[in-house]
Amino acid sequence: MSASRPPALKLLLVDDSELVRMGLRALLAAERAIQIVGEAGSVAAGVDAVVKFHPDVVLMDIRLPDGMGFDACRKILQKLPDTKILFLTSVVDDHLVDEAIRSGGHGYLLKEINGRGLVQAVLDVAAGKSILDPAITARVMKLVKTGGPGNDVLTSLSPQEKRVLALIAEGKTNKEVGADMNLSEKTVKNYLANIFDKLDVNRRSQATALYVQHKKTDHGL
């Protein structure tokens, strides 16, 4: 008797272009690990759809007719904080990237990404990882360097907290960090809460950006 397949993760599409949504549906339809449970074309409809369908991941455009994607992100996370928000957009703008990250988004991708990359990004975000398009990373580093806490902020972390953050920056989930450090998943979450507090951030992507910038500075990059 074969083992039963784990349930597919539930994905919601939020984009004001019906053509884009149709394309995403066609692209993702063949992926057994993903089930598209609904779609929306505005901030209000997106928030309503999240409450209705309880998706694991929301694939969110930045610019919507009645507001911005990060407005929807904040409202969604207030109602259902375990929902993962993955921004998919054609917009490359420092201010919007910064707002998307500060709103609590778990990833930021450009629409130029290929199909396999998009599928993997959705799966990774659902697993608890933070995703940044390579084309965006340099901009995030610049924002962190010029507008965020100073590079010496990591000195406030204990050696154990730095180890946790280093593993998180590698893209590991809390469970994977716990396995590597012989810690319980709950203990890892407690460490992360302390790290976020000390760095004055509230998301893994923000903490990761700070860590990466700090390492680049240490090595004179």
Short mmCIF file of C-alpha atoms in Angstrom, two decimals:
data_model
loop_
_atom_site.label_atom_id
_atom_site.label_comp_id
_atom_site.label_asym_id
_atom_site.label_seq_id
_atom_site.Cartn_x
_atom_site.Cartn_y
_atom_site.Cartn_z
CA MET A 1 0.00 0.00 0.00
CA SER A 2 1.56 3.32 -1.04
CA ALA A 3 1.92 6.17 1.41
CA SER A 4 -0.73 8.85 1.10
CA ARG A 5 0.39 12.09 -0.51
CA PRO A 6 0.52 15.10 1.87
CA PRO A 7 -2.22 17.67 1.25
CA ALA A 8 -1.39 20.33 -1.32
CA LEU A 9 -0.63 23.79 0.02
CA LYS A 10 -3.41 26.27 -0.62
CA LEU A 11 -2.50 29.25 -2.80
CA LEU A 12 -4.48 32.46 -3.42
CA LEU A 13 -3.74 34.71 -6.41
CA VAL A 14 -4.14 38.49 -6.01
CA ASP A 15 -3.49 40.52 -9.18
CA ASP A 16 -5.62 43.13 -10.93
CA SER A 17 -4.88 41.61 -14.35
CA GLU A 18 -7.19 38.74 -15.27
CA LEU A 19 -4.69 37.77 -17.95
CA VAL A 20 -1.89 37.45 -15.40
CA ARG A 21 -4.09 35.37 -13.10
CA MET A 22 -5.01 33.08 -16.00
CA GLY A 23 -1.34 32.67 -16.84
CA LEU A 24 -0.45 31.83 -13.25
CA ARG A 25 -3.26 29.29 -13.07
CA ALA A 26 -2.08 27.65 -16.28
CA LEU A 27 1.51 27.59 -15.03
CA LEU A 28 0.72 26.19 -11.58
CA ALA A 29 -2.11 23.82 -12.55
CA ALA A 30 0.28 20.94 -13.23
CA GLU A 31 1.99 21.25 -9.83
CA ARG A 32 0.46 18.62 -7.54
CA ALA A 33 1.91 20.18 -4.40
CA ILE A 34 -0.04 23.41 -4.98
CA GLN A 35 -3.81 23.96 -5.05
CA ILE A 36 -5.11 27.34 -6.21
CA VAL A 37 -8.11 27.95 -3.95
CA GLY A 38 -9.15 31.34 -5.26
CA GLU A 39 -8.18 34.64 -6.82
CA ALA A 40 -8.85 38.35 -6.37
CA GLY A 41 -8.15 41.58 -8.21
CA SER A 42 -8.08 44.19 -5.43
CA VAL A 43 -7.00 44.80 -1.84
CA ALA A 44 -10.53 44.44 -0.46
CA ALA A 45 -11.29 41.31 -2.47
CA GLY A 46 -7.93 39.82 -1.54
CA VAL A 47 -8.50 40.29 2.19
CA ASP A 48 -12.01 38.84 1.90
CA ALA A 49 -10.70 35.86 -0.07
CA VAL A 50 -8.06 35.12 2.55
CA VAL A 51 -10.70 35.09 5.29
CA LYS A 52 -12.88 32.81 3.14
CA PHE A 53 -10.28 30.33 1.86
CA HIS A 54 -7.54 30.42 4.54
CA PRO A 55 -4.70 29.95 2.04
CA ASP A 56 -1.21 28.94 3.15
CA VAL A 57 0.39 31.37 0.69
CA VAL A 58 -0.88 34.50 -1.09
CA LEU A 59 0.82 35.44 -4.37
CA MET A 60 0.36 39.20 -4.30
CA ASP A 61 0.86 42.00 -6.84
CA ILE A 62 2.14 45.34 -5.55
CA ARG A 63 -0.14 47.77 -7.38
CA LEU A 64 -3.89 47.12 -7.07
CA PRO A 65 -6.88 49.31 -8.07
CA ASP A 66 -7.89 50.21 -4.51
CA GLY A 67 -4.49 50.35 -2.84
CA MET A 68 -1.11 48.67 -2.62
CA GLY A 69 -0.25 45.04 -2.06
CA PHE A 70 1.50 45.83 1.19
CA ASP A 71 -1.74 47.42 2.48
CA ALA A 72 -3.43 44.08 1.82
CA CYS A 73 -0.48 42.28 3.42
CA ARG A 74 -0.84 44.17 6.69
CA LYS A 75 -4.60 43.60 6.82
CA ILE A 76 -4.23 39.90 6.04
CA LEU A 77 -1.56 39.35 8.70
CA GLN A 78 -3.70 41.16 11.27
CA LYS A 79 -6.53 38.72 10.62
CA LEU A 80 -4.55 35.54 9.89
CA PRO A 81 -0.94 35.99 11.03
CA ASP A 82 0.18 32.53 9.88
CA THR A 83 -0.54 33.36 6.23
CA LYS A 84 2.57 33.70 4.05
CA ILE A 85 2.64 36.61 1.60
CA LEU A 86 4.81 36.35 -1.52
CA PHE A 87 4.94 39.51 -3.66
CA LEU A 88 5.15 38.95 -7.41
CA THR A 89 5.53 42.15 -9.37
CA SER A 90 7.17 43.89 -12.30
CA VAL A 91 8.00 46.87 -10.07
CA VAL A 92 11.62 47.43 -9.02
CA ASP A 93 11.52 50.46 -6.77
CA ASP A 94 13.51 51.02 -3.57
CA HIS A 95 10.59 52.54 -1.67
CA LEU A 96 8.17 49.78 -2.67
CA VAL A 97 10.66 47.04 -1.84
CA ASP A 98 11.20 48.61 1.57
CA GLU A 99 7.45 48.95 2.18
CA ALA A 100 6.82 45.37 1.08
CA ILE A 101 9.37 44.03 3.55
CA ARG A 102 8.22 46.29 6.38
CA SER A 103 4.60 45.22 5.80
CA GLY A 104 5.54 41.69 6.81
CA GLY A 105 5.89 40.08 3.40
CA HIS A 106 7.77 36.79 3.26
CA GLY A 107 9.17 37.20 -0.24
CA TYR A 108 9.57 39.55 -3.19
CA LEU A 109 9.88 38.22 -6.74
CA LEU A 110 9.90 39.83 -10.16
CA LYS A 111 7.53 38.58 -12.85
CA GLU A 112 10.52 37.75 -15.04
CA ILE A 113 11.09 34.63 -12.88
CA ASN A 114 10.74 31.32 -14.72
CA GLY A 115 8.00 28.82 -13.94
CA ARG A 116 10.13 26.35 -12.00
CA GLY A 117 11.60 29.16 -9.93
CA LEU A 118 8.15 30.47 -9.06
CA VAL A 119 6.90 27.04 -8.00
CA GLN A 120 9.96 26.53 -5.81
CA ALA A 121 9.58 29.99 -4.27
CA VAL A 122 5.95 29.26 -3.34
CA LEU A 123 6.96 25.94 -1.76
CA ASP A 124 9.88 27.55 0.10
CA VAL A 125 7.75 30.39 1.49
CA ALA A 126 5.11 27.89 2.61
CA ALA A 127 7.89 26.00 4.43
CA GLY A 128 8.82 29.12 6.38
CA LYS A 129 11.68 30.47 4.29
CA SER A 130 12.08 34.08 3.16
CA ILE A 131 12.61 34.72 -0.54
CA LEU A 132 14.18 37.70 -2.28
CA ASP A 133 14.69 37.90 -6.03
CA PRO A 134 18.43 38.19 -6.78
CA ALA A 135 17.76 41.43 -8.66
CA ILE A 136 16.22 42.87 -5.47
CA THR A 137 18.89 41.78 -2.99
CA ALA A 138 21.33 44.61 -3.76
CA ARG A 139 18.55 47.18 -3.28
CA VAL A 140 17.60 45.66 0.07
CA MET A 141 21.21 45.78 1.17
CA LYS A 142 21.37 49.46 0.22
CA LEU A 143 18.18 50.21 2.15
CA VAL A 144 19.49 48.40 5.20
CA LYS A 145 22.81 50.23 5.00
CA THR A 146 21.35 53.71 4.54
CA GLY A 147 18.01 53.58 6.29
CA GLY A 148 18.13 50.78 8.84
CA PRO A 149 20.06 50.15 12.03
CA GLY A 150 23.85 50.45 11.84
CA ASN A 151 26.09 47.57 10.86
CA ASP A 152 27.32 47.20 14.43
CA VAL A 153 23.80 46.35 15.62
CA LEU A 154 24.59 42.63 15.47
CA THR A 155 27.04 43.09 18.33
CA SER A 156 24.01 43.20 20.62
CA LEU A 157 23.32 39.53 19.83
CA SER A 158 24.66 36.70 21.93
CA PRO A 159 26.88 34.07 20.22
CA GLN A 160 23.96 31.64 20.22
CA GLU A 161 21.62 34.22 18.70
CA LYS A 162 24.19 34.93 15.99
CA ARG A 163 24.35 31.22 15.17
CA VAL A 164 20.56 31.06 14.90
CA LEU A 165 20.50 34.15 12.66
CA ALA A 166 23.29 32.77 10.45
CA LEU A 167 21.28 29.59 9.82
CA ILE A 168 18.10 31.58 9.18
CA ALA A 169 20.05 33.66 6.63
CA GLU A 170 20.93 30.40 4.86
CA GLY A 171 17.20 29.88 4.32
CA LYS A 172 16.67 27.22 6.99
CA THR A 173 13.33 26.80 8.74
CA ASN A 174 12.98 26.90 12.53
CA LYS A 175 12.80 23.10 12.55
CA GLU A 176 15.99 22.81 10.49
CA VAL A 177 17.80 25.31 12.72
CA GLY A 178 16.72 23.32 15.77
CA ALA A 179 18.05 20.10 14.25
CA ASP A 180 21.40 21.72 13.41
CA MET A 181 21.80 23.25 16.88
CA ASN A 182 20.18 20.47 18.90
CA LEU A 183 17.44 22.81 20.08
CA SER A 184 13.67 22.45 20.18
CA GLU A 185 11.66 24.35 17.61
CA LYS A 186 10.10 26.37 20.44
CA THR A 187 13.53 27.40 21.70
CA VAL A 188 14.50 28.54 18.20
CA LYS A 189 11.33 30.65 18.04
CA ASN A 190 12.24 32.23 21.39
CA TYR A 191 15.72 33.04 20.10
CA LEU A 192 14.20 34.60 16.99
CA ALA A 193 11.85 36.73 19.08
CA ASN A 194 14.86 38.06 21.02
CA ILE A 195 16.79 38.67 17.79
CA PHE A 196 13.88 40.59 16.24
CA ASP A 197 13.56 42.70 19.38
CA LYS A 198 17.27 43.56 19.48
CA LEU A 199 17.45 44.36 15.77
CA ASP A 200 14.18 46.31 15.85
CA VAL A 201 12.64 44.22 13.07
CA ASN A 202 9.62 41.92 12.93
CA ARG A 203 10.29 39.61 9.98
CA ARG A 204 12.87 37.00 9.00
CA SER A 205 13.58 38.78 5.69
CA GLN A 206 14.52 41.98 7.53
CA ALA A 207 16.81 40.16 9.98
CA THR A 208 18.39 38.25 7.11
CA ALA A 209 19.06 41.47 5.19
CA LEU A 210 20.80 42.97 8.23
CA TYR A 211 22.90 39.86 8.73
CA VAL A 212 23.98 39.64 5.08
CA GLN A 213 24.88 43.33 4.97
CA HIS A 214 26.90 42.94 8.17
CA LYS A 215 28.86 40.01 6.71
CA LYS A 216 29.51 41.90 3.46
CA THR A 217 30.84 44.84 5.46
CA ASP A 218 33.04 42.57 7.60
CA HIS A 219 34.64 41.19 4.43
CA GLY A 220 35.00 44.59 2.79
CA LEU A 221 32.53 43.80 0.00
#
